[in-house]
mmCIF file of C-alpha atoms in Angstrom:
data_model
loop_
_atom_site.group_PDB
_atom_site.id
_atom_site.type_symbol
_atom_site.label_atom_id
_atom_site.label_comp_id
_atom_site.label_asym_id
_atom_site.label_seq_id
_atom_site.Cartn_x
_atom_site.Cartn_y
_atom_site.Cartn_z
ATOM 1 C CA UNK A 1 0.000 0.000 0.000
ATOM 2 C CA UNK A 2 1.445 3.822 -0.904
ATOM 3 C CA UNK A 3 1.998 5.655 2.176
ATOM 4 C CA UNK A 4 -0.903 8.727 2.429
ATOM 5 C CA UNK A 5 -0.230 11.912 1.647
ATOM 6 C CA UNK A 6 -0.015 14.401 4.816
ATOM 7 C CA UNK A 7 -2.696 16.302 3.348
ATOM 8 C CA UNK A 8 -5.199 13.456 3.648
ATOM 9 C CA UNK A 9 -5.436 13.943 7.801
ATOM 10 C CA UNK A 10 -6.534 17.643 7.364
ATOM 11 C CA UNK A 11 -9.918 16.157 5.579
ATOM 12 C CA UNK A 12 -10.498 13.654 9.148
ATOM 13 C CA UNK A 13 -9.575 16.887 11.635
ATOM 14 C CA UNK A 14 -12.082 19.161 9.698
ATOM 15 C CA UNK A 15 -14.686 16.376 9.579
ATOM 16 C CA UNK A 16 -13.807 15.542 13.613
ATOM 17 C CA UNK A 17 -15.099 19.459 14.201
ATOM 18 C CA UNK A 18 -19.339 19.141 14.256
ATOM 19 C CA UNK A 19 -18.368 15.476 16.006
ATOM 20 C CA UNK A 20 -16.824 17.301 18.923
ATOM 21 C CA UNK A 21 -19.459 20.043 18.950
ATOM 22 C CA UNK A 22 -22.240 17.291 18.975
ATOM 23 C CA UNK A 23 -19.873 15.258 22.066
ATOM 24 C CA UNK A 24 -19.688 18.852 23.996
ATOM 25 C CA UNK A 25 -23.637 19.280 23.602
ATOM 26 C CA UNK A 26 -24.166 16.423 24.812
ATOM 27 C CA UNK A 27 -21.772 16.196 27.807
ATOM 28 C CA UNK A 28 -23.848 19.446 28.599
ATOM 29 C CA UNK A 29 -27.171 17.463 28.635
ATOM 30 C CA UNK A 30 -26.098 14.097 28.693
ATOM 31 C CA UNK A 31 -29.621 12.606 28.467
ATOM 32 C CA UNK A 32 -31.168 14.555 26.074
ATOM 33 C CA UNK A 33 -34.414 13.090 24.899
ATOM 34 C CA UNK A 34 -35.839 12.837 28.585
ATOM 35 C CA UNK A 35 -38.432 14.693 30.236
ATOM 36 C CA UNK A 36 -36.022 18.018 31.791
ATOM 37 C CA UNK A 37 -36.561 20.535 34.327
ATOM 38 C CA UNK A 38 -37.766 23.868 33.486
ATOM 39 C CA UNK A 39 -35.000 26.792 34.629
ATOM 40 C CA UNK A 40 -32.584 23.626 34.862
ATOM 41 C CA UNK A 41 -32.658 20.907 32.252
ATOM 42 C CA UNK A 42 -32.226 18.595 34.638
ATOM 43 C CA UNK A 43 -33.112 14.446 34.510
ATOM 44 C CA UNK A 44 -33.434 11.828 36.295
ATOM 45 C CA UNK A 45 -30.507 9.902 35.510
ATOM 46 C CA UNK A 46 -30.397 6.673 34.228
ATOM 47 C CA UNK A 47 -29.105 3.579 36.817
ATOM 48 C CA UNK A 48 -29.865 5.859 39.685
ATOM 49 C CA UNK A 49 -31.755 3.559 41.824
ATOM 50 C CA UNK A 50 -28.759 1.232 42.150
ATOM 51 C CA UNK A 51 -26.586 3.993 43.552
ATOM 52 C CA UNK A 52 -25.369 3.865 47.109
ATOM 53 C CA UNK A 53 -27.141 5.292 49.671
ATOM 54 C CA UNK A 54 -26.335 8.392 51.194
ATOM 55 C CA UNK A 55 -29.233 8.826 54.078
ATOM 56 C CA UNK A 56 -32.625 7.908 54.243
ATOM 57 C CA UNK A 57 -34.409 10.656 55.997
ATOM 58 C CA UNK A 58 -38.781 10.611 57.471
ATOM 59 C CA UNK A 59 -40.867 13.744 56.172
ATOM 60 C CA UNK A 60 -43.178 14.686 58.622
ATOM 61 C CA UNK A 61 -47.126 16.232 58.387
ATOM 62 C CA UNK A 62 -48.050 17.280 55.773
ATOM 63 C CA UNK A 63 -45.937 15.303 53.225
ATOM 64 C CA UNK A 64 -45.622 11.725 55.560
ATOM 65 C CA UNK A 65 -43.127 10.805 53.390
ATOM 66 C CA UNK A 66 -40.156 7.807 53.572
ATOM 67 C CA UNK A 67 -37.413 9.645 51.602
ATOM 68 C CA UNK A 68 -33.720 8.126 50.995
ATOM 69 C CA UNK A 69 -30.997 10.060 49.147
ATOM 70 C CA UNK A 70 -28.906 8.183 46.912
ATOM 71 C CA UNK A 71 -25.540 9.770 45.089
ATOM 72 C CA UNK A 72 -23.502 9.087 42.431
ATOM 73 C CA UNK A 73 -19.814 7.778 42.186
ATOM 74 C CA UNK A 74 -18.463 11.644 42.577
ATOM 75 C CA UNK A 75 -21.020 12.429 45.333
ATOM 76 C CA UNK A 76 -19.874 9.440 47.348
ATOM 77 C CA UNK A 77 -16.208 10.127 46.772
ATOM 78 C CA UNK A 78 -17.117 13.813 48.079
ATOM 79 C CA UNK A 79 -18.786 12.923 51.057
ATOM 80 C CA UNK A 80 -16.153 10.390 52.137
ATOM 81 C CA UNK A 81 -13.190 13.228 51.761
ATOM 82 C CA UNK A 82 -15.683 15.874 53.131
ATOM 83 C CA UNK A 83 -14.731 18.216 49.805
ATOM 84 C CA UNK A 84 -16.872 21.384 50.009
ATOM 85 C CA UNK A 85 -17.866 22.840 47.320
ATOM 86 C CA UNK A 86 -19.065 19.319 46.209
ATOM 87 C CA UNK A 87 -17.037 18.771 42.637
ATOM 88 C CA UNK A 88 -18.574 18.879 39.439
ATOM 89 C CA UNK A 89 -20.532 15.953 38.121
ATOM 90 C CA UNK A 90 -21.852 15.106 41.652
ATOM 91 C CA UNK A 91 -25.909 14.145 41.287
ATOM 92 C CA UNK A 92 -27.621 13.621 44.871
ATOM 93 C CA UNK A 93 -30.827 12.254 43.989
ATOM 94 C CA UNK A 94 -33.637 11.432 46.252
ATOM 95 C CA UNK A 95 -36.428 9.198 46.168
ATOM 96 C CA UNK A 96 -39.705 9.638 48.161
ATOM 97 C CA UNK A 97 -42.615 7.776 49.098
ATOM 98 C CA UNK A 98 -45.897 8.193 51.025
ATOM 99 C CA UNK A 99 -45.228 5.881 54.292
ATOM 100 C CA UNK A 100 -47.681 3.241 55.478
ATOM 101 C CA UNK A 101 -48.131 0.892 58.295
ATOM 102 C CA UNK A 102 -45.754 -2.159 57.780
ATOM 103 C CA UNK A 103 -48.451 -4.881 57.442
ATOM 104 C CA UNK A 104 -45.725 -7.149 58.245
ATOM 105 C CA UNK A 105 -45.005 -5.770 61.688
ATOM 106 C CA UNK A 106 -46.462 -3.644 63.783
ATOM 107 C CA UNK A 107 -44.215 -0.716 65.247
ATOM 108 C CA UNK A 108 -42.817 -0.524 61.585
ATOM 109 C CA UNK A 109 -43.462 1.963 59.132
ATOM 110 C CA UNK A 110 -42.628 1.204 55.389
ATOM 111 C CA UNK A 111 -42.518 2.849 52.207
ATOM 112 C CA UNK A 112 -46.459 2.836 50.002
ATOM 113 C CA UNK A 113 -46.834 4.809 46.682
ATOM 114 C CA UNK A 114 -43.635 6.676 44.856
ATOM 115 C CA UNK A 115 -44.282 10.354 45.461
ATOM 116 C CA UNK A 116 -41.431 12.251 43.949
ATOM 117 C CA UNK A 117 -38.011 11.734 42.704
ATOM 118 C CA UNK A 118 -36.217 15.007 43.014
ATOM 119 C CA UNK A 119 -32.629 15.387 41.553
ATOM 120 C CA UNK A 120 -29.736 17.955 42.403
ATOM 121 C CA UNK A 121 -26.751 18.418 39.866
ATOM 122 C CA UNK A 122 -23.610 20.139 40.313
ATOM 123 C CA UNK A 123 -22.486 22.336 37.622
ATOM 124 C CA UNK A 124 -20.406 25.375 38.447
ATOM 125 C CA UNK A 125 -20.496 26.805 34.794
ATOM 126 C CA UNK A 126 -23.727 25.750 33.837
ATOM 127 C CA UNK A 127 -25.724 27.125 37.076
ATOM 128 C CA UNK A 128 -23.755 29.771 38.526
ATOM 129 C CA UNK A 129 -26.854 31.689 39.790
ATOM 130 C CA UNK A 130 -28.166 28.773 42.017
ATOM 131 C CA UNK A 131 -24.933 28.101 43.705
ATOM 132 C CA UNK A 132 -23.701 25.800 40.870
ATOM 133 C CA UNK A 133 -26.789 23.247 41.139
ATOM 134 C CA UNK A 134 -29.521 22.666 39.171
ATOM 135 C CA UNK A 135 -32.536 20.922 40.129
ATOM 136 C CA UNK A 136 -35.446 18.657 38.975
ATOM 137 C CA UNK A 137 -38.450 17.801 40.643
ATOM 138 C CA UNK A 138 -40.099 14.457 38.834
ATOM 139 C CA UNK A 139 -43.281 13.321 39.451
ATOM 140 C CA UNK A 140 -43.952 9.144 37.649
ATOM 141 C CA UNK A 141 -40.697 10.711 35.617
ATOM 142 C CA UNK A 142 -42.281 13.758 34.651
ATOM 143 C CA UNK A 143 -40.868 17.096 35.802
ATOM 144 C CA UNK A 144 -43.059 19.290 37.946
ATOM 145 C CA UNK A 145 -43.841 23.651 36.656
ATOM 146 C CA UNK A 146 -41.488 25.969 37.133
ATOM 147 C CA UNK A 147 -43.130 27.617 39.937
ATOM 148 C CA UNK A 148 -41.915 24.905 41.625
ATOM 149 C CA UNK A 149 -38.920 24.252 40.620
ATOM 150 C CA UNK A 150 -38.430 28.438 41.444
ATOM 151 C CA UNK A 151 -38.770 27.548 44.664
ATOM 152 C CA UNK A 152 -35.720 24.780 45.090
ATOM 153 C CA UNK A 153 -32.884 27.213 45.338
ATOM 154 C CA UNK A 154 -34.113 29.731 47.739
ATOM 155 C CA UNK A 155 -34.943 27.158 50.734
ATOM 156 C CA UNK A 156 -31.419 25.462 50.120
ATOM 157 C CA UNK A 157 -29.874 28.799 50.052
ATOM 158 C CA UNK A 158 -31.700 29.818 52.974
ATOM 159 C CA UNK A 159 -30.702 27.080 55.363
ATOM 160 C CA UNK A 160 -27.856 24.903 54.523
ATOM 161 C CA UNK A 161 -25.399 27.542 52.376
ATOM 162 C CA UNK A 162 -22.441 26.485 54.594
ATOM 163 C CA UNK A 163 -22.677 23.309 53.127
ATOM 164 C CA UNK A 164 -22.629 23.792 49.657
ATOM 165 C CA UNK A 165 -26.798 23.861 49.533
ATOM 166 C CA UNK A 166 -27.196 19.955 50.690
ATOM 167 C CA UNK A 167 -29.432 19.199 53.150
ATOM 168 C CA UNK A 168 -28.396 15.640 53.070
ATOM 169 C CA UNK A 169 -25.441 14.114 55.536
ATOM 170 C CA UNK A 170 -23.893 10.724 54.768
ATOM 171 C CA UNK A 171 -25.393 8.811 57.459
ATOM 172 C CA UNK A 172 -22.222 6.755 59.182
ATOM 173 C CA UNK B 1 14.058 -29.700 27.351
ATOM 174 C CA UNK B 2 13.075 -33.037 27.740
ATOM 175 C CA UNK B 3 9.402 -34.060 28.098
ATOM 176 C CA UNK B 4 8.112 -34.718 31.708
ATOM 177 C CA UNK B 5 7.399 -37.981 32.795
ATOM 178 C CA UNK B 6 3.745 -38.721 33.288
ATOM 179 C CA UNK B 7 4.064 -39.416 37.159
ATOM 180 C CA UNK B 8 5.476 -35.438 37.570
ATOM 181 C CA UNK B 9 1.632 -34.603 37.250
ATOM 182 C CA UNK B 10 0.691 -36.773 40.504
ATOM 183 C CA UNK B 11 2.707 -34.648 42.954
ATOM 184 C CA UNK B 12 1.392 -31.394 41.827
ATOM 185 C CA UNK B 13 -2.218 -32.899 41.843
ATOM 186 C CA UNK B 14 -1.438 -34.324 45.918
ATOM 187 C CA UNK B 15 -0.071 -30.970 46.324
ATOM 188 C CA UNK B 16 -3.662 -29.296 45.535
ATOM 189 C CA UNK B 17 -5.672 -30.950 47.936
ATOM 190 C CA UNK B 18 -4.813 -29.016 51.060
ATOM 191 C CA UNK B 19 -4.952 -26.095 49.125
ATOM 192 C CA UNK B 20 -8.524 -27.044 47.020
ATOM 193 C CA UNK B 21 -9.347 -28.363 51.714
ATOM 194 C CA UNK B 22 -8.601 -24.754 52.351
ATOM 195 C CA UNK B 23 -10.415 -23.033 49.041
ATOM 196 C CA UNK B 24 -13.852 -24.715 50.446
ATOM 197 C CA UNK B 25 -13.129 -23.536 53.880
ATOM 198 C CA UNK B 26 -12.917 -20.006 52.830
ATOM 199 C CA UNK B 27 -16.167 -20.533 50.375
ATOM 200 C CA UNK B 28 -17.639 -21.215 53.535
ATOM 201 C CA UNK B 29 -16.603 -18.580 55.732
ATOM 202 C CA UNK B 30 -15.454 -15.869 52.995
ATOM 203 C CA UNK B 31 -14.515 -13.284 55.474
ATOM 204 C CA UNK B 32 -12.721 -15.598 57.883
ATOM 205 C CA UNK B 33 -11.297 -13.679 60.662
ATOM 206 C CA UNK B 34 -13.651 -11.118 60.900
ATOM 207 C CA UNK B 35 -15.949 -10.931 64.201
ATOM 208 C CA UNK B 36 -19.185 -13.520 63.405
ATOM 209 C CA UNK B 37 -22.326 -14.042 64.885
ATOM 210 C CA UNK B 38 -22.828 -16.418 67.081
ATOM 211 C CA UNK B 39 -25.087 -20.089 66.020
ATOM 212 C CA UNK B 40 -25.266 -18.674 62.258
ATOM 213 C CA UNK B 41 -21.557 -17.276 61.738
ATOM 214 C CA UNK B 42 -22.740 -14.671 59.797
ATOM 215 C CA UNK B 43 -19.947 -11.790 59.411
ATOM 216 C CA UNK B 44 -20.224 -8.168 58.202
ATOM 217 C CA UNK B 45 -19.872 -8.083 54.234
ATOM 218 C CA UNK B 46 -16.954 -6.042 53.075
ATOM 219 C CA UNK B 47 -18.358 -2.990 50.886
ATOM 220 C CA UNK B 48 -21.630 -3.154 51.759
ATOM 221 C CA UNK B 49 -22.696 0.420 52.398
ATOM 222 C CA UNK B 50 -21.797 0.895 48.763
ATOM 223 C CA UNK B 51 -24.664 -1.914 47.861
ATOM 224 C CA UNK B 52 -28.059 -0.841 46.495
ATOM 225 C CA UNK B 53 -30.939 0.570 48.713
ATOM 226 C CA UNK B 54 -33.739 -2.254 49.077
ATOM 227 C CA UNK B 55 -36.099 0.233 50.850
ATOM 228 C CA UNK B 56 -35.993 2.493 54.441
ATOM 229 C CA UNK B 57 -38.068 2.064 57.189
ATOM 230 C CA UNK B 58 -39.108 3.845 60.289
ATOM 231 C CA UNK B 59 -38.972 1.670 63.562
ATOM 232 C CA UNK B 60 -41.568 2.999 65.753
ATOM 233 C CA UNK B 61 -41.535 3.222 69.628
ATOM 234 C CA UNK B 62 -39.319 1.731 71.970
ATOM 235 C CA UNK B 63 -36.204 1.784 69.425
ATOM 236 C CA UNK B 64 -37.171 4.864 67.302
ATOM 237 C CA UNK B 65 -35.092 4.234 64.718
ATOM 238 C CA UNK B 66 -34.220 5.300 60.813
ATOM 239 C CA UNK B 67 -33.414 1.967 59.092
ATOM 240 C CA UNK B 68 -32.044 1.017 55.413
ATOM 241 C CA UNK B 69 -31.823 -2.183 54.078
ATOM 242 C CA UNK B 70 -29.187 -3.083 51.363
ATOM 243 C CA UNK B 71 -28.752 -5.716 48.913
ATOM 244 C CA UNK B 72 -25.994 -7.553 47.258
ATOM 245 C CA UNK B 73 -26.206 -8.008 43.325
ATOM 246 C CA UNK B 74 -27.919 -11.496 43.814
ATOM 247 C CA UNK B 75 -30.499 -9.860 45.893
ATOM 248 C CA UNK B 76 -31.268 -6.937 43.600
ATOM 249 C CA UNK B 77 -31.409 -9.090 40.826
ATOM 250 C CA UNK B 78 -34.212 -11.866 43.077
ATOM 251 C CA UNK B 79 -36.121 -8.670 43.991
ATOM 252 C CA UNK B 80 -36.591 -7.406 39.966
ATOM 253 C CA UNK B 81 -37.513 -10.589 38.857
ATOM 254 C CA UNK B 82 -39.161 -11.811 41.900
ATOM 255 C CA UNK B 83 -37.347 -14.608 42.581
ATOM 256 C CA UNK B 84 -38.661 -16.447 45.723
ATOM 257 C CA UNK B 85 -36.905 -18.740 47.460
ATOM 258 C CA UNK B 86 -33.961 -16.152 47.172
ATOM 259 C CA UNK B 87 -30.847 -17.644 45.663
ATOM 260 C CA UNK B 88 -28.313 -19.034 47.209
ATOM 261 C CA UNK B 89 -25.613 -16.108 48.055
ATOM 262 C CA UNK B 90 -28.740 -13.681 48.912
ATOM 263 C CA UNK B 91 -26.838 -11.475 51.327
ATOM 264 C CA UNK B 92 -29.466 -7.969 52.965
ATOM 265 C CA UNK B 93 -27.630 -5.510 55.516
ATOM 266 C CA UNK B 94 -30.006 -3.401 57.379
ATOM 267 C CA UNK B 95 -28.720 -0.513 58.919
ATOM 268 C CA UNK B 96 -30.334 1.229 61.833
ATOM 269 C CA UNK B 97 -29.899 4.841 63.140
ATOM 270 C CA UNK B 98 -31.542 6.604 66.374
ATOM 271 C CA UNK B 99 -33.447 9.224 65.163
ATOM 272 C CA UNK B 100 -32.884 12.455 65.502
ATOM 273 C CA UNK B 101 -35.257 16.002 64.205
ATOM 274 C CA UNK B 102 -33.368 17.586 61.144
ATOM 275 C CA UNK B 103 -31.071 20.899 62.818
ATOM 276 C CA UNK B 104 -31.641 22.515 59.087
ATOM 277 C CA UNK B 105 -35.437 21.450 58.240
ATOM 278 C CA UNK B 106 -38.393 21.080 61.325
ATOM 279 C CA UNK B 107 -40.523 18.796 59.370
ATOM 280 C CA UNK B 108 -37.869 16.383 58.839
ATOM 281 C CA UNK B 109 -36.645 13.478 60.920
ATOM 282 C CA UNK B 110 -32.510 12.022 60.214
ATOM 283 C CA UNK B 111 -30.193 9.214 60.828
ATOM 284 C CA UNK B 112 -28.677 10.102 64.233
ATOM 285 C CA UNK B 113 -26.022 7.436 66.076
ATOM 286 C CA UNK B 114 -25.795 4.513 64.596
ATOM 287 C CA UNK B 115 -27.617 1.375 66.347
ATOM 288 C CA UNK B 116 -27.156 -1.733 64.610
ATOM 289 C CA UNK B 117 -26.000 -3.407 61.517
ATOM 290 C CA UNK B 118 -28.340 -6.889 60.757
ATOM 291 C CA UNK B 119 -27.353 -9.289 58.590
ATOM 292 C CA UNK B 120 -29.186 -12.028 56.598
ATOM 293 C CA UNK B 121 -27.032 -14.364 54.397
ATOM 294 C CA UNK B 122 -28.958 -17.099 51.816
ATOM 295 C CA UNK B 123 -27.302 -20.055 52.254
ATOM 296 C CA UNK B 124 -29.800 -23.368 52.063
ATOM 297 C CA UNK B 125 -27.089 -26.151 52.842
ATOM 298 C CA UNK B 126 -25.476 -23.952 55.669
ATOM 299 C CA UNK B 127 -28.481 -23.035 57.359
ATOM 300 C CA UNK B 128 -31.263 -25.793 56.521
ATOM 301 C CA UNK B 129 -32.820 -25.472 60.120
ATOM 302 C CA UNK B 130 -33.573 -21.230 59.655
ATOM 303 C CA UNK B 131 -35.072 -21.639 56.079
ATOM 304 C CA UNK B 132 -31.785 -21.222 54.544
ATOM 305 C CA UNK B 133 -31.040 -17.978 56.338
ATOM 306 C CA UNK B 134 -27.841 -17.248 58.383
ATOM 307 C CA UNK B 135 -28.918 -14.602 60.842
ATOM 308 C CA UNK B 136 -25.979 -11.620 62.461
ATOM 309 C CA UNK B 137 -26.805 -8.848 64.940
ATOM 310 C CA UNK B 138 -24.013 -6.102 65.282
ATOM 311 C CA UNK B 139 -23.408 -2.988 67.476
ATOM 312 C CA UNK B 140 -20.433 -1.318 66.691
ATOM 313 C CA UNK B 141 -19.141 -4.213 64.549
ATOM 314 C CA UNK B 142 -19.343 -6.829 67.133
ATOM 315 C CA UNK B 143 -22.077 -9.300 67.726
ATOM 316 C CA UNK B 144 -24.930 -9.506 70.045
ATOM 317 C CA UNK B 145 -24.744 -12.230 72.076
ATOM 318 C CA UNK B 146 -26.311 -15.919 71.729
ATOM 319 C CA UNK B 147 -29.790 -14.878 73.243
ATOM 320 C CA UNK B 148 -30.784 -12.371 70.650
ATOM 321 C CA UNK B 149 -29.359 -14.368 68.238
ATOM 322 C CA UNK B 150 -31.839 -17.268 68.977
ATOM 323 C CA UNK B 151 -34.897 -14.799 68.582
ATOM 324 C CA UNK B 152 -34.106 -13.623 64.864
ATOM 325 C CA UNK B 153 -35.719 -16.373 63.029
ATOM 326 C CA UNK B 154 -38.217 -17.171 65.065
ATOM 327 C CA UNK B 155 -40.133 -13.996 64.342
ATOM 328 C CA UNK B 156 -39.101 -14.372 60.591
ATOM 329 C CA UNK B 157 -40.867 -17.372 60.186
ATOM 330 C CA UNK B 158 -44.033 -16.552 62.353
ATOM 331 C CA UNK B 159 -44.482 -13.351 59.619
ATOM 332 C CA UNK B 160 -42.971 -13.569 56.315
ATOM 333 C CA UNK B 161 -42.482 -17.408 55.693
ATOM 334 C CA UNK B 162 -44.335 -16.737 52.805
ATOM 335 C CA UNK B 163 -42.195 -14.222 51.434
ATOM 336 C CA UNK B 164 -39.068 -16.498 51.852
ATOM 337 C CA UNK B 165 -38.671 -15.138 55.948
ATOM 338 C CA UNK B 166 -37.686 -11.635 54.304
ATOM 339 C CA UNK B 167 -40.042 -8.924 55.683
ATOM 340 C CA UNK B 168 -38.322 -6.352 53.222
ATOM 341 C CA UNK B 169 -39.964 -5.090 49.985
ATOM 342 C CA UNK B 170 -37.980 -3.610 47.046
ATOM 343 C CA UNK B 171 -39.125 0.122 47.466
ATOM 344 C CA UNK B 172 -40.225 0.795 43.444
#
């Protein structure tokens, strides 16, 4: 085979240009196609539910929710070195459910219907208003208005700032 | 080189079975060496707090307690396809926390000091007098003693035989 000319790997560069537009867009939503936040874009990310749990956590009146927060690889690796500001790529997302009566057993309450997933992402560039998170509130997968998702930020800014805006503590 | 005689092969093969006597032992007791309960032998599964979340659970009145069970990849994968007897190699941690009112939120409830790590391990040759299930009871890694230890199945099989002893649902 004749060697290629030089000039031939200008013509694959070029053509590597809209490729690595198209990879940047979509590292900047990396599930596009799903049901997003308003304000944030957010989703529920795929695999989620088999991510380790961070705390589970009991809503009192009026919710009466079960709720456990689960985190992704960079979230656990954050809350094991205690780094504040949590790094980039950290997604904290927790799962709740209206609690019942264990049926089972008597002083035990359990988890009944799926209420809401709700979903925090860290993103310094992309959400640099809201503390470098974004937010999603799902409802059976679908995200809930903006009115409520306008309401996310302020209540985290309000009463856990010092800790980067996470309620959540890895329970030891 | 010259070829080796046949007989070579039989002193290697004598040599194995110590080390094949040994393999089994450890089969059996993978985490040899590690504080076990007492009648089952159950130990403390390295890596579990990284496992999936099975569901939480509120323990009412005396204990008061936040609780989380976690699976192993054989139990995750009995709970989505409803497997029932579980498989052998089922292993379920449940974690337990006092609980304590949320310092940053009133209407919540979190994990406080840790209580007690409970483990249930599937194994239906090991244990063919519980149902198959090895039972552990830790506080602080070390096991309860002998009395508690003799209570665990008892009250499995008086309320969940029918769900293979395992009050636990998968929370969906």
């Amino acid at each position: 085979m004749a060697p290629e000319p030089r000039r031939s790997w200008l013509l694959p560069a070029a053509a590597l240009v809209p490729i690595l537009a198209f990879a940047a867009a979509a590292l900047a939503q990396p599930e596009a196609g799903k049901p997003a936040s308003p304000i944030y874009g957010v989703t529920v990310p795929d695999g989620y539910r088999a991510w380790p749990l961070i705390a589970p956590a009991l809503e009192g009146a009026p919710l009466n929710e079960l709720r456990a927060v689960l985190g992704n690889d960079v979230a656990v690796k954050a809350y094991a070195r205690g780094t504040l500001p949590f790094p980039d790529g950290t997604i904290l997302v927790k799962l709740a459910w209206q609690h019942v009566p264990s049926p089972d057993f008597e002083p035990a309450t359990v988890p009944g219907r799926a209420t809401t997933v709700q979903v925090m992402v860290k993103d310094a560039q992309r959400y640099p208003a809201t503390g470098g998170w974004g937010f999603g509130r799902f409802i059976d997968g679908q995200p809930v208005d903006e009115a409520q998702h306008e309401t996310c930020f302020a209540c985290h800014e309000a009463r856990v700032k010092d800790r980067d805006f996470v309620f959540t503590r890895y329970a030891r």
